[in-house]
Coordinates of C-alpha atoms in Angstrom, one line a residue:
X153 CA 37.6 338.4 79.7
X154 CA 38.6 338.6 76.3
X155 CA 37.0 335.1 75.7
X156 CA 34.0 336.0 77.2
X157 CA 33.2 339.0 75.2
X158 CA 33.8 337.5 71.9
X159 CA 31.9 334.3 72.9
X160 CA 29.0 337.0 74.1
X161 CA 29.0 338.9 70.7
X162 CA 31.8 338.6 68.2
X163 CA 30.2 342.1 67.0
X164 CA 30.7 343.8 70.4
X165 CA 34.2 342.4 70.7
X166 CA 35.6 344.2 67.2
X167 CA 33.8 347.5 68.4
X168 CA 35.9 347.0 71.8
X169 CA 39.0 346.3 70.0
X170 CA 38.3 349.1 67.5
X171 CA 37.8 351.7 70.7
X172 CA 40.9 350.5 72.4
X173 CA 43.4 350.8 69.2
X174 CA 42.1 354.3 68.6
X175 CA 42.4 355.2 72.2
X176 CA 45.6 353.5 73.2
X177 CA 47.1 354.6 69.9
X178 CA 46.1 358.3 70.2
X179 CA 47.5 358.5 73.6
X180 CA 50.9 356.9 72.9
X181 CA 51.2 359.3 70.0
X182 CA 50.2 362.2 72.1
X183 CA 52.6 361.5 74.8
X184 CA 55.5 360.8 72.0
X185 CA 54.8 364.2 71.0
X186 CA 55.3 365.5 74.3
X187 CA 58.4 363.7 74.6
X188 CA 59.9 365.0 71.4
X189 CA 60.4 361.5 70.3
X190 CA 57.8 360.1 67.2
X191 CA 56.1 357.0 68.3
X192 CA 58.7 356.6 71.8
X193 CA 55.5 355.6 73.5
X194 CA 53.3 354.3 70.5
X195 CA 55.6 351.6 69.6
X196 CA 55.2 349.7 73.2
X197 CA 51.5 350.5 72.8
X198 CA 51.1 349.0 69.8
X199 CA 53.6 346.0 70.6
X200 CA 51.5 344.8 73.6
X201 CA 48.1 345.3 71.7
X202 CA 49.5 343.1 69.3
X203 CA 50.8 340.2 71.1
X204 CA 47.6 340.2 73.0
X205 CA 45.5 340.3 69.9
X206 CA 48.0 337.5 68.1
X207 CA 48.1 335.1 71.1
X208 CA 44.5 335.3 71.7
X209 CA 43.5 334.1 68.2
X210 CA 46.2 331.1 68.5
X211 CA 45.3 330.3 71.8
X212 CA 41.6 330.0 70.8
X213 CA 42.4 328.2 67.4
X214 CA 40.9 331.4 65.7
X215 CA 44.0 331.5 63.1
X216 CA 42.2 329.5 60.2
X217 CA 39.3 331.8 60.8
X218 CA 40.9 335.1 60.8
X219 CA 43.2 334.9 58.0
X220 CA 46.5 334.3 59.7
X221 CA 46.9 331.5 57.3
X222 CA 48.5 330.8 54.2
X223 CA 46.1 332.2 50.9
X224 CA 44.0 329.2 49.5
X225 CA 44.3 331.1 45.8
X226 CA 47.7 330.8 43.6
X227 CA 49.3 334.2 43.3
X228 CA 48.5 334.1 39.6
X229 CA 45.1 334.0 40.1
X230 CA 45.2 337.3 42.3
X231 CA 47.8 338.8 39.4
X232 CA 50.7 337.8 41.7
X233 CA 49.2 340.9 44.1
X234 CA 51.1 343.5 41.4
X235 CA 48.5 346.6 42.1
X236 CA 49.7 346.0 46.1
X237 CA 53.5 346.2 45.0
X238 CA 52.5 349.3 43.0
X239 CA 50.7 350.4 46.3
X240 CA 53.8 350.0 48.2
X241 CA 55.6 352.6 46.2
X242 CA 53.5 355.4 46.9
X243 CA 55.1 357.0 49.3
X244 CA 58.0 357.1 47.4
X245 CA 56.8 358.6 44.1
X246 CA 58.2 362.0 44.7
X247 CA 61.6 361.1 46.0
X248 CA 63.1 359.5 49.0
X249 CA 63.6 361.6 52.1
X250 CA 64.4 360.5 55.8
X251 CA 62.5 362.8 57.6
X252 CA 63.5 362.0 61.1
X253 CA 66.1 360.5 63.3
X254 CA 67.4 357.1 62.4
X255 CA 66.0 356.2 65.7
X256 CA 62.6 357.7 64.9
X257 CA 62.7 356.3 61.7
X258 CA 63.0 352.6 63.2
X259 CA 60.3 353.3 66.1
X260 CA 58.1 354.5 63.2
X261 CA 58.3 351.3 60.7
X262 CA 58.4 349.0 63.6
X263 CA 55.0 351.1 64.8
X264 CA 53.8 350.6 61.5
X265 CA 54.3 347.3 60.9
X266 CA 52.0 347.0 64.3
X267 CA 49.5 349.2 63.0
X268 CA 48.9 346.8 60.0
X269 CA 48.5 343.7 61.9
X270 CA 46.3 345.4 64.5
X271 CA 43.9 347.2 62.0
X272 CA 43.9 344.4 59.5
X273 CA 42.7 342.0 61.8
X274 CA 40.5 344.3 63.7
X275 CA 38.5 345.8 60.5
X276 CA 38.9 342.7 57.9
X277 CA 39.3 340.0 60.4
X278 CA 37.0 340.6 63.6
X279 CA 34.7 343.3 62.3
X280 CA 34.3 342.0 58.9
X281 CA 33.8 338.6 59.9
X282 CA 31.2 339.4 62.6
X283 CA 29.4 341.4 60.1
X284 CA 29.4 338.9 57.3
X285 CA 26.7 336.5 58.9
X286 CA 24.1 339.2 58.1
X287 CA 25.7 339.8 54.4
X288 CA 28.9 340.0 53.2
X289 CA 28.2 342.8 50.7
X290 CA 27.0 345.3 53.7
X291 CA 29.9 343.9 55.9
X292 CA 32.3 344.9 53.5
X293 CA 31.0 348.3 52.5
X294 CA 30.7 348.9 56.5
X295 CA 34.1 347.4 57.2
X296 CA 35.9 349.9 54.2
X297 CA 34.3 353.2 55.2
X298 CA 34.6 352.5 58.8
X299 CA 38.3 351.6 58.3
X300 CA 38.7 355.1 56.1
X301 CA 36.8 357.5 58.2
X302 CA 38.9 356.0 61.4
X303 CA 41.8 357.6 59.8
X304 CA 39.9 361.0 60.7
X305 CA 41.4 360.6 63.9
X306 CA 45.0 361.7 62.7
X307 CA 43.9 365.1 63.0
X308 CA 43.8 365.2 67.0
X309 CA 46.3 362.2 67.8
X310 CA 49.5 364.6 67.2
X311 CA 50.5 363.1 63.9
X312 CA 50.6 366.4 62.3
X313 CA 48.5 365.7 59.6
X314 CA 46.9 368.8 57.8
X315 CA 43.0 368.7 56.7
X316 CA 43.6 368.2 53.2
X317 CA 46.0 365.6 53.7
X318 CA 43.8 364.0 55.9
X319 CA 40.7 364.3 53.9
X320 CA 42.8 362.5 51.1
X321 CA 44.1 359.6 53.3
X322 CA 40.2 358.7 54.2
X323 CA 39.2 358.4 50.7
X324 CA 42.1 356.1 49.5
X325 CA 41.8 354.3 52.8
X326 CA 38.1 353.2 51.7
X327 CA 39.3 352.1 48.4
X328 CA 42.3 350.4 50.2
X329 CA 40.0 348.7 52.5
X330 CA 37.8 347.6 49.9
X331 CA 40.2 345.7 47.9
X332 CA 41.8 344.2 51.2
X333 CA 38.2 342.5 51.7
X334 CA 38.1 341.4 48.5
X335 CA 41.4 339.7 49.0
X336 CA 40.5 338.2 52.3
X337 CA 37.0 337.0 50.8
X338 CA 38.7 335.4 48.1
X339 CA 42.0 334.1 49.5
X340 CA 41.0 333.4 53.2
X341 CA 43.8 334.5 54.0
X342 CA 44.2 338.3 55.8
X343 CA 48.4 337.6 55.4
X344 CA 48.6 339.5 52.1
X345 CA 46.9 342.8 53.4
X346 CA 48.7 343.0 56.9
X347 CA 52.1 342.7 54.7
X348 CA 51.2 345.2 52.5
X349 CA 49.5 347.5 55.1
X350 CA 52.2 347.6 57.4
X351 CA 54.9 348.3 54.5
X352 CA 53.1 351.1 52.6
X353 CA 52.6 352.9 56.2
X354 CA 56.3 352.2 57.1
X355 CA 57.7 353.6 54.2
X356 CA 55.8 356.9 54.5
X357 CA 58.7 357.9 56.7
X358 CA 60.9 358.1 53.6
X359 CA 58.6 360.1 51.6
X360 CA 60.5 363.1 50.2
X361 CA 57.3 365.6 51.8
X362 CA 58.8 368.9 50.5
X363 CA 58.1 367.6 47.2
X364 CA 54.7 367.0 47.6
X365 CA 52.9 370.0 46.7
X366 CA 48.6 369.9 47.3
X367 CA 48.1 369.2 43.9
X368 CA 50.5 366.3 43.7
X369 CA 48.8 365.2 46.8
X370 CA 45.5 365.2 44.9
X371 CA 47.0 363.2 42.1
X372 CA 48.4 360.6 44.5
X373 CA 45.1 360.4 46.0
X374 CA 43.2 360.0 43.2
X375 CA 45.7 357.3 41.9
X376 CA 45.6 355.2 45.0
X377 CA 42.0 355.2 44.7
X378 CA 42.0 354.1 41.4
X379 CA 44.5 351.2 41.6
X380 CA 42.8 350.2 44.7
X381 CA 39.6 350.3 43.5
X382 CA 40.2 348.7 40.1
X383 CA 41.7 345.9 42.0
X384 CA 39.2 345.7 44.3
X385 CA 36.6 345.3 41.4
X386 CA 39.0 342.9 39.2
X387 CA 38.7 340.4 42.4
X388 CA 35.2 340.9 43.0
X389 CA 34.0 340.1 39.3
X390 CA 36.8 338.0 37.9
X391 CA 38.5 335.8 41.0
X392 CA 36.2 332.9 42.4
X393 CA 37.0 331.7 45.7
X394 CA 37.4 327.7 46.7
X395 CA 34.9 326.3 48.4
X396 CA 35.7 323.2 50.9
X397 CA 39.2 324.3 51.1

């Protein structure tokens, strides 16, 4: 069934995966919230989706096409991914605190690693590649904006996000999404994006939320946009992709 849909239309395949991911992840979060254990149901749901997607790509020989391979450019050419490392620290800028029980922390981190894999494969892999046949620039914009706006679902999925935090998340998610698209375009690999995405989200469980005022929230959001946006522009303007590799 998956292979038939993929062969019929890669774009609709991407859209179907976006819809399935949003629905199933939201249902998992709501069930977990009702059970009183964060990510209790979400993790199994995301793990199954990740396994299905991974084996589909592997079985059909699509690993290289969708970036599950070593980057074609050296670390030096990509500034050793230092901007990504800075982004990883963002959730710890105002201190460290364990906001859940140890069990919930483990469930959350594992869930976020799955999220990193799924969202990068869906938005940067399937959606971007499907749309890039009609123009890389427009595909990069749509992939990044769709990825960012998709985070608005956190207002209703039981995650507890408030309006300000969610709007800031949408804003910097668009910028980070653009940086990830550029990394994928130049290196032909999604691995740096998957790792950064998963670890960035996972570390949020250790964020010192009590110290994050609305003002600090805004400052952090703006800094994330500047760092991610600046890195994306650097890659777009200064880094050349290698043809024929």
